[in-house]
Short mmCIF file of C-alpha atoms and ligand atoms in Angstrom, two decimals:
data_model
loop_
_atom_site.label_atom_id
_atom_site.label_comp_id
_atom_site.label_asym_id
_atom_site.label_seq_id
_atom_site.Cartn_x
_atom_site.Cartn_y
_atom_site.Cartn_z
CA MET E 1 37.19 14.42 90.46
CA LYS E 2 35.69 11.81 88.20
CA ASN E 3 34.59 14.37 85.61
CA LEU E 4 38.14 15.19 84.48
CA PRO E 5 39.46 13.80 81.18
CA LYS E 6 41.54 10.65 81.60
CA ASP E 7 44.87 12.09 80.36
CA LEU E 8 44.52 15.13 82.58
CA LYS E 9 43.94 12.85 85.55
CA GLU E 10 46.99 10.79 84.61
CA ASN E 11 49.06 13.90 84.16
CA LEU E 12 47.99 15.27 87.56
CA THR E 13 48.68 11.97 89.32
CA LYS E 14 52.11 11.71 87.75
CA ASN E 15 53.30 15.28 88.16
CA PHE E 16 51.39 16.63 91.16
CA PRO E 17 51.17 13.84 93.71
CA ILE E 18 49.49 14.85 96.96
CA ASP E 19 49.90 11.68 98.98
CA ILE E 20 53.65 11.21 98.77
CA LEU E 21 53.93 9.93 102.33
CA LYS E 22 51.93 7.39 104.27
CA ILE E 23 52.17 7.02 108.03
CA ILE E 24 52.76 3.37 108.83
CA LYS E 25 53.78 3.56 112.46
CA VAL E 26 53.51 6.08 115.29
CA GLU E 27 55.19 5.77 118.68
CA GLN E 28 54.47 8.18 121.48
CA SER E 29 56.93 8.70 124.30
CA THR E 30 55.99 9.54 127.86
CA ASP E 31 57.76 12.91 127.51
CA GLY E 32 55.47 13.90 124.66
CA SER E 33 57.84 13.17 121.76
CA ILE E 34 56.23 11.36 118.87
CA LYS E 35 58.05 9.31 116.30
CA TYR E 36 56.61 8.63 112.86
CA LEU E 37 57.61 6.00 110.36
CA PHE E 38 56.61 7.12 106.87
CA MET E 39 56.34 4.98 103.77
CA LEU E 40 57.27 6.67 100.52
CA LYS E 41 55.74 5.99 97.11
CA ASP E 42 58.36 3.36 96.25
CA GLY E 43 57.73 1.42 99.47
CA THR E 44 60.88 2.59 101.26
CA THR E 45 60.60 4.10 104.74
CA VAL E 46 62.00 7.05 106.70
CA GLU E 47 61.51 8.41 110.19
CA SER E 48 60.61 11.85 111.50
CA VAL E 49 60.29 12.84 115.14
CA LEU E 50 58.32 15.57 116.84
CA LEU E 51 60.17 16.70 119.93
CA LEU E 52 58.23 18.61 122.52
CA MET E 53 60.08 21.00 124.74
CA LYS E 54 58.90 23.40 127.37
CA GLU E 55 60.09 26.92 126.89
CA LYS E 56 60.06 29.56 129.60
CA GLN E 57 58.45 32.80 128.54
CA LYS E 58 57.44 36.00 130.25
CA ASP E 59 53.86 37.22 129.89
CA GLU E 60 52.87 40.93 129.81
CA ASP E 61 53.03 41.15 133.61
CA GLY E 62 56.50 39.68 133.67
CA ASN E 63 55.33 36.36 135.09
CA ILE E 64 57.17 33.29 133.87
CA THR E 65 54.95 30.94 131.93
CA LYS E 66 55.84 27.75 130.15
CA SER E 67 54.85 27.29 126.57
CA GLU E 68 55.31 24.30 124.31
CA LYS E 69 58.00 24.48 121.73
CA TYR E 70 58.08 22.08 118.86
CA THR E 71 61.17 20.77 117.13
CA PHE E 72 60.83 18.53 114.09
CA CYS E 73 63.61 16.09 113.37
CA ILE E 74 63.52 15.46 109.62
CA SER E 75 65.17 12.83 107.40
CA SER E 76 67.07 13.68 104.24
CA GLN E 77 67.82 10.24 102.74
CA VAL E 78 66.58 6.66 102.83
CA GLY E 79 69.57 5.15 104.61
CA CYS E 80 73.00 6.77 104.57
CA LYS E 81 76.31 6.33 102.77
CA VAL E 82 78.53 7.63 105.54
CA GLY E 83 78.54 4.37 107.49
CA CYS E 84 79.16 5.56 111.04
CA THR E 85 79.94 2.55 113.23
CA PHE E 86 77.65 3.69 116.07
CA CYS E 87 74.59 4.44 113.93
CA LEU E 88 71.70 2.13 113.12
CA THR E 89 70.78 4.00 109.95
CA ALA E 90 74.22 3.12 108.58
CA LYS E 91 73.60 -0.59 109.11
CA GLY E 92 70.85 -0.63 106.50
CA GLY E 93 73.13 0.93 103.87
CA PHE E 94 72.02 3.59 101.41
CA THR E 95 68.90 3.36 99.28
CA ARG E 96 68.27 6.80 97.81
CA ASP E 97 68.10 10.54 98.28
CA LEU E 98 64.79 12.07 99.32
CA THR E 99 63.28 14.55 96.89
CA ALA E 100 62.72 18.14 97.99
CA GLY E 101 58.99 17.30 98.05
CA GLU E 102 59.53 14.39 100.42
CA ILE E 103 61.57 16.59 102.75
CA VAL E 104 58.89 19.31 102.78
CA ALA E 105 56.09 16.74 103.16
CA GLN E 106 57.53 15.42 106.44
CA VAL E 107 57.19 18.91 107.92
CA MET E 108 53.66 19.31 106.53
CA TYR E 109 52.53 15.94 107.92
CA LEU E 110 53.99 16.62 111.37
CA LYS E 111 52.20 19.98 111.51
CA LYS E 112 48.92 18.53 110.32
CA GLU E 113 48.97 15.38 112.46
CA ASN E 114 49.55 17.45 115.58
CA ASN E 115 47.13 20.25 114.73
CA ILE E 116 49.89 22.80 114.98
CA PRO E 117 48.43 26.16 113.95
CA GLU E 118 49.73 27.84 110.79
CA ASN E 119 51.28 30.74 112.68
CA LYS E 120 52.95 28.70 115.42
CA SER E 121 56.66 28.70 114.78
CA VAL E 122 58.51 25.43 114.92
CA ASN E 123 62.17 24.55 114.72
CA ILE E 124 63.50 22.07 112.23
CA VAL E 125 66.61 19.97 112.60
CA TYR E 126 67.86 17.84 109.73
CA MET E 127 69.00 15.14 112.12
CA GLY E 128 66.84 12.23 111.08
CA MET E 129 68.03 9.55 108.73
CA GLY E 130 70.68 10.35 106.17
CA GLU E 131 73.47 12.86 105.68
CA PRO E 132 71.80 16.12 104.59
CA LEU E 133 74.85 17.54 102.81
CA ASP E 134 75.14 14.37 100.75
CA ASN E 135 71.76 15.25 99.24
CA TYR E 136 72.73 18.86 98.78
CA ASP E 137 70.53 20.17 95.94
CA ASN E 138 67.28 18.59 97.12
CA LEU E 139 67.94 19.66 100.69
CA ILE E 140 68.54 23.29 99.71
CA GLN E 141 65.42 23.31 97.54
CA GLY E 142 63.41 21.82 100.43
CA ILE E 143 64.78 24.37 102.91
CA LYS E 144 63.88 27.23 100.58
CA ILE E 145 60.32 25.96 100.05
CA ILE E 146 59.87 25.51 103.79
CA ALA E 147 61.16 29.05 104.38
CA GLN E 148 59.18 30.84 101.70
CA GLU E 149 56.16 32.84 102.77
CA ASP E 150 53.98 31.05 100.26
CA GLY E 151 55.62 27.80 101.33
CA LEU E 152 55.57 26.89 105.01
CA SER E 153 56.98 30.20 106.22
CA ILE E 154 59.47 28.64 108.64
CA SER E 155 62.51 30.90 108.51
CA THR E 156 65.90 29.46 107.55
CA ARG E 157 67.13 30.70 110.95
CA ARG E 158 64.86 28.11 112.53
CA GLN E 159 66.32 25.34 110.38
CA THR E 160 69.46 23.50 111.45
CA ILE E 161 71.51 21.22 109.24
CA SER E 162 73.34 18.51 111.12
CA THR E 163 76.29 17.08 109.24
CA SER E 164 78.87 14.41 109.89
CA GLY E 165 81.36 16.84 108.40
CA ILE E 166 81.63 16.97 104.60
CA SER E 167 83.99 19.95 104.72
CA SER E 168 83.71 20.89 101.03
CA LYS E 169 79.90 21.01 101.28
CA ILE E 170 80.05 23.06 104.48
CA GLU E 171 82.07 25.65 102.56
CA LYS E 172 79.65 25.54 99.65
CA LEU E 173 76.70 25.96 102.00
CA GLY E 174 78.39 28.92 103.69
CA LYS E 175 78.74 30.70 100.37
CA GLU E 176 74.99 30.46 99.75
CA ASN E 177 74.33 32.65 102.78
CA LEU E 178 70.96 31.07 103.42
CA GLY E 179 70.88 31.91 107.11
CA VAL E 180 70.54 28.27 108.17
CA GLN E 181 72.09 27.06 111.40
CA LEU E 182 74.88 24.53 111.42
CA ALA E 183 75.43 21.54 113.69
CA ILE E 184 78.58 19.47 113.35
CA SER E 185 78.60 15.85 114.50
CA LEU E 186 82.15 15.93 115.83
CA HIS E 187 82.06 13.04 118.32
CA ALA E 188 85.84 12.76 118.66
CA VAL E 189 88.83 15.05 119.15
CA ASP E 190 91.50 12.97 117.47
CA ASP E 191 91.47 11.67 113.93
CA GLU E 192 92.19 8.07 114.88
CA LEU E 193 89.02 7.66 116.96
CA ARG E 194 86.97 9.85 114.64
CA SER E 195 87.93 7.70 111.65
CA GLU E 196 86.87 4.61 113.58
CA LEU E 197 83.48 6.16 114.33
CA ILE E 198 82.98 8.03 111.05
CA PRO E 199 84.99 6.39 108.23
CA MET E 200 84.58 9.51 106.07
CA ASN E 201 86.94 11.30 108.47
CA LYS E 202 89.82 9.86 106.46
CA ALA E 203 88.79 12.13 103.58
CA TYR E 204 87.55 15.07 105.67
CA ASN E 205 89.56 15.18 108.86
CA ILE E 206 88.91 17.22 111.99
CA GLN E 207 91.11 20.16 110.97
CA SER E 208 89.39 20.45 107.58
CA ILE E 209 86.02 20.65 109.34
CA ILE E 210 87.22 23.28 111.80
CA ASP E 211 88.62 25.33 108.91
CA ALA E 212 85.31 25.09 107.01
CA VAL E 213 83.34 26.11 110.11
CA LYS E 214 85.57 29.13 110.66
CA LYS E 215 84.61 30.38 107.19
CA PHE E 216 80.88 29.77 107.72
CA PRO E 217 78.77 32.93 108.05
CA ILE E 218 76.98 32.81 111.37
CA ASP E 219 74.31 35.06 112.70
CA VAL E 220 76.03 37.11 115.44
CA ARG E 221 73.45 36.00 117.99
CA LYS E 222 73.81 32.36 117.10
CA LYS E 223 76.48 29.76 117.65
CA VAL E 224 77.65 26.76 115.69
CA MET E 225 76.52 23.66 117.46
CA PHE E 226 78.97 20.81 117.95
CA GLU E 227 77.37 17.48 118.70
CA TYR E 228 79.50 15.15 120.72
CA LEU E 229 78.22 11.60 121.01
CA VAL E 230 79.63 10.29 124.27
CA ILE E 231 80.63 6.63 124.34
CA LYS E 232 81.81 4.94 127.51
CA ASP E 233 85.62 4.57 127.72
CA LYS E 234 86.08 5.94 124.20
CA ASN E 235 85.70 9.69 124.45
CA ASP E 236 84.20 10.43 127.87
CA ASP E 237 87.43 11.44 129.66
CA ILE E 238 88.60 14.88 130.75
CA LYS E 239 91.62 14.71 128.43
CA SER E 240 89.18 14.62 125.49
CA ALA E 241 87.19 17.47 127.02
CA ASP E 242 90.36 19.53 127.25
CA LYS E 243 91.29 18.79 123.63
CA LEU E 244 87.79 19.81 122.60
CA VAL E 245 88.15 23.18 124.32
CA LYS E 246 91.38 23.78 122.40
CA LEU E 247 89.87 22.70 119.07
CA LEU E 248 86.93 25.07 119.42
CA ASN E 249 89.10 28.02 120.39
CA GLY E 250 88.10 31.01 118.26
CA ILE E 251 84.73 29.57 117.19
CA ASN E 252 81.48 30.92 118.61
CA SER E 253 80.31 27.45 119.54
CA LYS E 254 77.99 25.49 121.75
CA VAL E 255 78.58 21.84 122.57
CA ASN E 256 75.75 19.39 122.90
CA LEU E 257 76.66 16.14 124.63
CA ILE E 258 74.62 13.15 123.50
CA TYR E 259 74.43 9.88 125.41
CA PHE E 260 75.22 6.96 123.14
CA ASN E 261 71.96 5.06 122.83
CA PRO E 262 72.82 1.34 122.71
CA TYR E 263 71.10 -1.23 120.50
CA GLU E 264 71.50 -4.95 120.02
CA GLY E 265 74.82 -5.99 118.56
CA THR E 266 76.73 -2.74 119.12
CA PRO E 267 80.14 -2.93 120.82
CA TYR E 268 79.69 0.59 122.27
CA GLN E 269 78.20 1.47 125.64
CA ARG E 270 76.27 4.29 127.18
CA PRO E 271 78.45 6.55 129.36
CA SER E 272 77.76 7.12 133.05
CA ARG E 273 75.82 10.20 134.08
CA ASN E 274 78.69 11.13 136.33
CA ASN E 275 81.18 11.27 133.44
CA MET E 276 78.73 13.27 131.34
CA ILE E 277 78.39 15.87 134.08
CA LYS E 278 82.15 16.02 134.69
CA PHE E 279 82.71 16.52 130.95
CA GLN E 280 80.06 19.24 130.82
CA ASP E 281 81.41 21.02 133.91
CA TYR E 282 84.91 21.01 132.48
CA LEU E 283 83.75 22.69 129.27
CA ASN E 284 81.57 25.22 131.02
CA GLY E 285 84.45 25.98 133.40
CA LYS E 286 86.62 26.83 130.41
CA GLY E 287 83.96 29.13 129.00
CA VAL E 288 82.59 26.75 126.36
CA LEU E 289 78.82 26.60 126.59
CA CYS E 290 77.84 22.96 126.95
CA THR E 291 74.52 21.20 127.43
CA ILE E 292 73.61 17.56 127.81
CA ARG E 293 70.90 16.36 125.47
CA GLU E 294 68.51 14.51 127.69
CA SER E 295 67.56 11.53 125.58
CA LYS E 296 64.14 12.57 124.46
CA GLY E 297 61.93 9.64 123.79
CA LEU E 298 64.39 6.98 124.91
CA ASP E 299 61.39 4.76 125.49
CA ILE E 300 60.34 5.06 121.86
CA SER E 301 63.64 4.03 120.34
CA ALA E 302 64.28 7.60 119.28
CA ALA E 303 67.90 7.35 118.24
CA CYS E 304 68.25 7.69 114.54
CA GLY E 305 67.17 4.59 112.65
CA GLN E 306 65.91 2.61 115.59
CA LEU E 307 62.21 2.54 114.77
CA LYS E 308 62.83 1.50 111.20
CA GLU E 309 65.19 -1.26 112.36
CA LYS E 310 62.56 -2.54 114.79
CA GLU E 311 59.93 -2.74 112.07
CA SER E 312 62.13 -4.55 109.59
CA ASN E 313 63.05 -7.20 112.17
CA LYS E 314 59.42 -8.20 112.67
N1 SAH Q 401 73.89 12.50 109.22
C1 SAH Q 401 73.78 13.64 110.05
C2 SAH Q 401 72.40 13.83 110.62
C3 SAH Q 401 71.67 12.61 111.00
S1 SAH Q 401 72.37 11.64 112.31
C4 SAH Q 401 74.80 13.60 111.16
O1 SAH Q 401 75.44 12.58 111.35
O2 SAH Q 401 74.97 14.64 111.78
C5 SAH Q 401 71.64 12.50 113.64
C6 SAH Q 401 72.33 12.33 115.00
O3 SAH Q 401 71.99 11.06 115.53
C7 SAH Q 401 73.84 12.43 114.94
O4 SAH Q 401 74.32 13.45 115.77
C8 SAH Q 401 74.26 11.07 115.45
O5 SAH Q 401 75.40 11.17 116.16
C9 SAH Q 401 73.09 10.62 116.29
N2 SAH Q 401 73.09 9.18 116.52
C10 SAH Q 401 73.25 8.19 115.63
N3 SAH Q 401 73.26 6.99 116.25
C11 SAH Q 401 73.10 7.24 117.56
C12 SAH Q 401 73.02 6.41 118.73
N4 SAH Q 401 73.09 5.09 118.65
N5 SAH Q 401 72.85 7.02 119.92
C13 SAH Q 401 72.76 8.37 120.01
N6 SAH Q 401 72.82 9.20 118.96
C14 SAH Q 401 72.99 8.64 117.75
FE1 SF4 Q 402 74.72 8.80 108.40
FE2 SF4 Q 402 74.53 10.57 110.43
FE3 SF4 Q 402 74.10 7.92 110.84
FE4 SF4 Q 402 76.57 8.80 110.32
S1 SF4 Q 402 75.30 9.32 112.12
S2 SF4 Q 402 75.60 7.01 109.37
S3 SF4 Q 402 76.16 10.44 108.87
S4 SF4 Q 402 72.87 9.27 109.57
#
């Protein structure tokens, strides 16, 4: 719009940016997942992933059909302060919080890039780079904009916050009654191992997280998700599974087992499939719903932080 006065143009550029993200790398996996590396205005980068899942549905005649279901994995920070020893994002340290606009823009870009119709509902998980609850205010503002009808109209019930367990912020979030879903990255059942994996556990130990979760308002039809990153010979034994059952007693929970995804230089190893299944069977046998997250997009370095790391090593 060359006909606008110069100061108005400057004002618009400064206060109403429309190109706050730039796609600098796209990797497509054979299973249909697509990973994007975005560059922000200040030259820093974050990742977002589109996960494609098949969902069984019944048509009007009761026949089972399969429809595509989209889940967007969205970043909340450039880097992360939490410093988990198994996580590549942690290795790069912390740069800055994302703004609410940058959080919303990731969702808009993923929809647009994949020609996802306006009315097609998608699920959002804040499981990309960063610790969402460490960027609390911007995250909440982003979630609200995404949920609003004149925003992106994606209900808060379709948005899941994954946290490494900042207990005080879980309580604060609960009090807001937003209707968002909660996922806890638990990963260990005793504080010694958990503190090795997630140093912040020294300040917010397992019991404090369980207490915070028990106070969290949950939709009666929904469950709190507990993510359990399984690492060979660290936490993949039945004794740990049994402790987990006891810890989750009284919580309407679902456990999601995640294979540790190895990368160069890590001392940790991927667990065997056999141990994963034994762990899962044990939990299910005790009445705790448990699924194994099949590593979507393993071939596109989909674990958190791995695409960014690859680019910066070039
Ligand atoms: N900071 C939040 C959300 C982002 S991390 C959290 O920790 O919950 C998103 C997920 O990626 C976490 O569940 C984490 O355990 C997982 N993750 C990190 N590094 C991984 C790796 N090397 N292999 C598999 N999962 C990994
Ligand atoms: Fe941060 Fe989550 Fe990675 Fe831990 S696992 S360093 S909290 S992004």
